[in-house]
Every structure is written in structure tokens, then in C-alpha cells.
Short mmCIF file of C-alpha atoms and ligand atoms in Angstrom, two decimals:
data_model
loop_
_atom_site.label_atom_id
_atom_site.label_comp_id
_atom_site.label_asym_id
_atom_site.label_seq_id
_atom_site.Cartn_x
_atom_site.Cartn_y
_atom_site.Cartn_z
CA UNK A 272 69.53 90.14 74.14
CA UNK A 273 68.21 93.70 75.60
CA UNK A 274 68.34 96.48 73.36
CA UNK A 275 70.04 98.19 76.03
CA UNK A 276 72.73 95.27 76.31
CA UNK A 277 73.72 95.51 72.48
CA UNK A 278 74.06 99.37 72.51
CA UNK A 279 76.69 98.57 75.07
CA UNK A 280 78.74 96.57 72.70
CA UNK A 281 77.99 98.49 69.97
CA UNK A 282 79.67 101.23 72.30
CA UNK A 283 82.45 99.22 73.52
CA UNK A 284 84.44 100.04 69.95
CA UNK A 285 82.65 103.08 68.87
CA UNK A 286 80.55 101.71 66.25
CA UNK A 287 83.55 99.57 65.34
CA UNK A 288 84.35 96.12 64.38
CA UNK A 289 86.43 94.38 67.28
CA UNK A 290 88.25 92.91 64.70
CA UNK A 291 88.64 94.09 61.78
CA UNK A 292 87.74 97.74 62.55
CA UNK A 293 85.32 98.31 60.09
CA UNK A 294 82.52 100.22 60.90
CA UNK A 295 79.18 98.02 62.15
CA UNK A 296 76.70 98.40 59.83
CA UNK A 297 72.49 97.69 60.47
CA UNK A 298 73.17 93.71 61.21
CA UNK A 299 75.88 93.47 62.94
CA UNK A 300 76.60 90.46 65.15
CA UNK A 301 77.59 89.73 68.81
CA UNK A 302 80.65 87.65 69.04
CA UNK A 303 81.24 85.66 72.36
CA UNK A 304 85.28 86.52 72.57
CA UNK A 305 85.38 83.38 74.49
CA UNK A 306 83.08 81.14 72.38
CA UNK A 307 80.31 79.59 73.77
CA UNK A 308 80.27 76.47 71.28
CA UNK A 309 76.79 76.82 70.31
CA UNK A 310 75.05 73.12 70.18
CA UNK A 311 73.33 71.62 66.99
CA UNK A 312 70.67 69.27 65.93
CA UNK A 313 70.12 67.91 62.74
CA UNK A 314 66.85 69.14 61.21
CA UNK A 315 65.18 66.79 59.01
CA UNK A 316 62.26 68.94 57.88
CA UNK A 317 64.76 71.67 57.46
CA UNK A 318 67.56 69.26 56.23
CA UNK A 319 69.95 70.86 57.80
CA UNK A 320 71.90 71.51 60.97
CA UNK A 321 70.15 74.17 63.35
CA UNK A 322 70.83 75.47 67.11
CA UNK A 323 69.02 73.93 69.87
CA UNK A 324 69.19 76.37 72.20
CA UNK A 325 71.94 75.55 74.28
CA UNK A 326 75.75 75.96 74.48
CA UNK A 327 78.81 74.44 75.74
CA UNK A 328 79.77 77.24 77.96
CA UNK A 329 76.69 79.00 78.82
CA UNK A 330 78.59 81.05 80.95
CA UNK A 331 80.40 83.31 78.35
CA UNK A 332 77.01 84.81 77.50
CA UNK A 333 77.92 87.39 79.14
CA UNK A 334 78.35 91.06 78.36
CA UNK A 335 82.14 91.71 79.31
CA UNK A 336 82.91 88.43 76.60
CA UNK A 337 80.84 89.78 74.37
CA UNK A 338 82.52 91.89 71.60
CA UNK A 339 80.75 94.08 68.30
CA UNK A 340 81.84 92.32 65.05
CA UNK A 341 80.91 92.49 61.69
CA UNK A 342 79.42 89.25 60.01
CA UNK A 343 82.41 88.63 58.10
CA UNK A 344 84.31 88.51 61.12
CA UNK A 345 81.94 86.91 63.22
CA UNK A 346 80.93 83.68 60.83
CA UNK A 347 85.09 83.58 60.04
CA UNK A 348 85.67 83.30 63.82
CA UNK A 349 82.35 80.95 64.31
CA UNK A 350 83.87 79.07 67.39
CA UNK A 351 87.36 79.83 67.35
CA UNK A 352 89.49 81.03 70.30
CA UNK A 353 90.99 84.61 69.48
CA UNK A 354 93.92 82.55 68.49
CA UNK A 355 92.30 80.54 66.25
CA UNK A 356 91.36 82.51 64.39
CA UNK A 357 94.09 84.93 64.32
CA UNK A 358 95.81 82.15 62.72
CA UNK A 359 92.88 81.22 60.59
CA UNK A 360 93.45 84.57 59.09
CA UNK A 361 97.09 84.47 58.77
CA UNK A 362 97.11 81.20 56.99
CA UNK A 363 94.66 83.23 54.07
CA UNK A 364 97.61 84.14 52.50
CA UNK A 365 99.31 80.24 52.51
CA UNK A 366 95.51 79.31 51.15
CA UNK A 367 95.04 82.25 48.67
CA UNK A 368 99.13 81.07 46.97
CA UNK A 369 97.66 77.52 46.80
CA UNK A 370 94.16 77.94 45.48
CA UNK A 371 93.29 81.09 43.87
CA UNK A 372 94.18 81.50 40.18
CA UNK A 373 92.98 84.89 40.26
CA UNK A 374 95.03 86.05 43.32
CA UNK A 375 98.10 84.03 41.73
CA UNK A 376 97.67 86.14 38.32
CA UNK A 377 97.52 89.40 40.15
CA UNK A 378 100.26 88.73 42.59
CA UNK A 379 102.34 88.20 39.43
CA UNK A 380 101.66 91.14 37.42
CA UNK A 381 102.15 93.08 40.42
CA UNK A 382 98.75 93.94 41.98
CA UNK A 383 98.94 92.20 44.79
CA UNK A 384 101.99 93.31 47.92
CA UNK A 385 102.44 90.64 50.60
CA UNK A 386 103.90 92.16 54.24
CA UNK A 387 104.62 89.51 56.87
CA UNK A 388 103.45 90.80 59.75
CA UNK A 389 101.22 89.63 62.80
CA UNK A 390 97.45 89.53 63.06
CA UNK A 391 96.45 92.40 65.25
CA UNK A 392 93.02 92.61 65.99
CA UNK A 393 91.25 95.86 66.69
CA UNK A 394 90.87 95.65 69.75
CA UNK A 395 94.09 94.80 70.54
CA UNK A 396 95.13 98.39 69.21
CA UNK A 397 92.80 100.04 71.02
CA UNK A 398 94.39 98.80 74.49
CA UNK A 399 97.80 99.62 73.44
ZN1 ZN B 680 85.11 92.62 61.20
#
């Protein structure tokens, strides 16, 4: 990608995280909003999976699908639709009550507030 290309999506949120909202730090990532479904090859050498180079939908390399994100964000959503992982996200909590001791212990003595409310995505603010 052209220098010039990612200082347009770096622009597109002010320095922001499409997502979350955090602010990009040196490595942030370019997220495909409309995922491209990267293809992989097993690597024996490397013993494990790596890209080949191609993609599903090699037409969502584009710069208008193309959003800043932060690599929490970005390796969360992997090759999600914006649903996905909206719902990814909302089902934390579900996950966290089931499997985390820790986050079980501090919701009980109080440390921890649940809200129900939607996943809303940075973005999404923004064009509100
Ligand atoms: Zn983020």
C-alpha cells in the first residue's frame, strides 16, 4: 500500500480507531470493512499456515472499504462481516460469565458493572 494511501485512512477517523476509537498508535493496521478473506497455504518449513498472496474478494482492496483499526480490533475482526463481529464482541460478556474465574470474582465483589446495550462501533458515531 502507498504511503500516501494509508495517510488517507489514517485520516478518515482522525488518528482514530474505526472501532473502538482508540487512538492508532505506530503499527496500526488496515482493516478491509468488507473482508477480503485472505487465502492460506500450509507452510511446512515454517509449520504453519501463511498467506499466499491472494484473496477471495480481491475487489475490496480498495480504499473506500478500507478502514484505520487498531490490532486488537483488527486480528478480533480477522474476516468477519461488521456484524460478525459486532456480535463477536457482544457475546464477550456471555464468554467472560462462563470462563473467567477472575472476571467472575470481581463481578462479585463488585468491580465489575454490566450495561446491556448495543455494539456501536466508532464509526458508526461519527455518521450519526
Ligand atoms: Zn480498535
Amino acid at each position: 500500500m502507498k504511503k500516501s494511501d494509508r495517510k488517507i485512512v489514517y485520516d478518515k477517523y482522525d488518528g482514530h480507531c474505526a472501532y473502538c476509537g482508540c487512538e492508532l498508535q505506530k503499527g496500526w493496521h488496515v482493516d478491509e470493512l468488507f473482508p477480503v478473506c485472505r487465502n492460506f497455504k500450509y507452510n511446512k518449513e515454517k509449520t504453519k499456515f501463511v498467506h499466499d498472496g491472494t484473496c477471495k474478494y480481491p475487489e475490496r482492496l480498495h480504499i473506500d472499504n478500507q478502514m484505520p483499526s487498531c490490532p486488537s480490533c483488527n486480528i478480533n475482526k480477522h474476516s468477519l462481516s461488521l456484524e460478525g463481529f459486532r456480535l463477536l464482541i457482544q457475546n464477550f460478556i456471555i464468554s467472560l460469565n462462563r470462563d473467567s474465574t477472575q472476571y467472575k470474582i470481581a463481578k462479585r465483589y463488585g468491580l465489575i458493572y454490566e450495561i446491556d446495550k448495543p455494539v456501536i462501533f466508532y464509526f458508526e458515531q461519527k455518521l450519526k
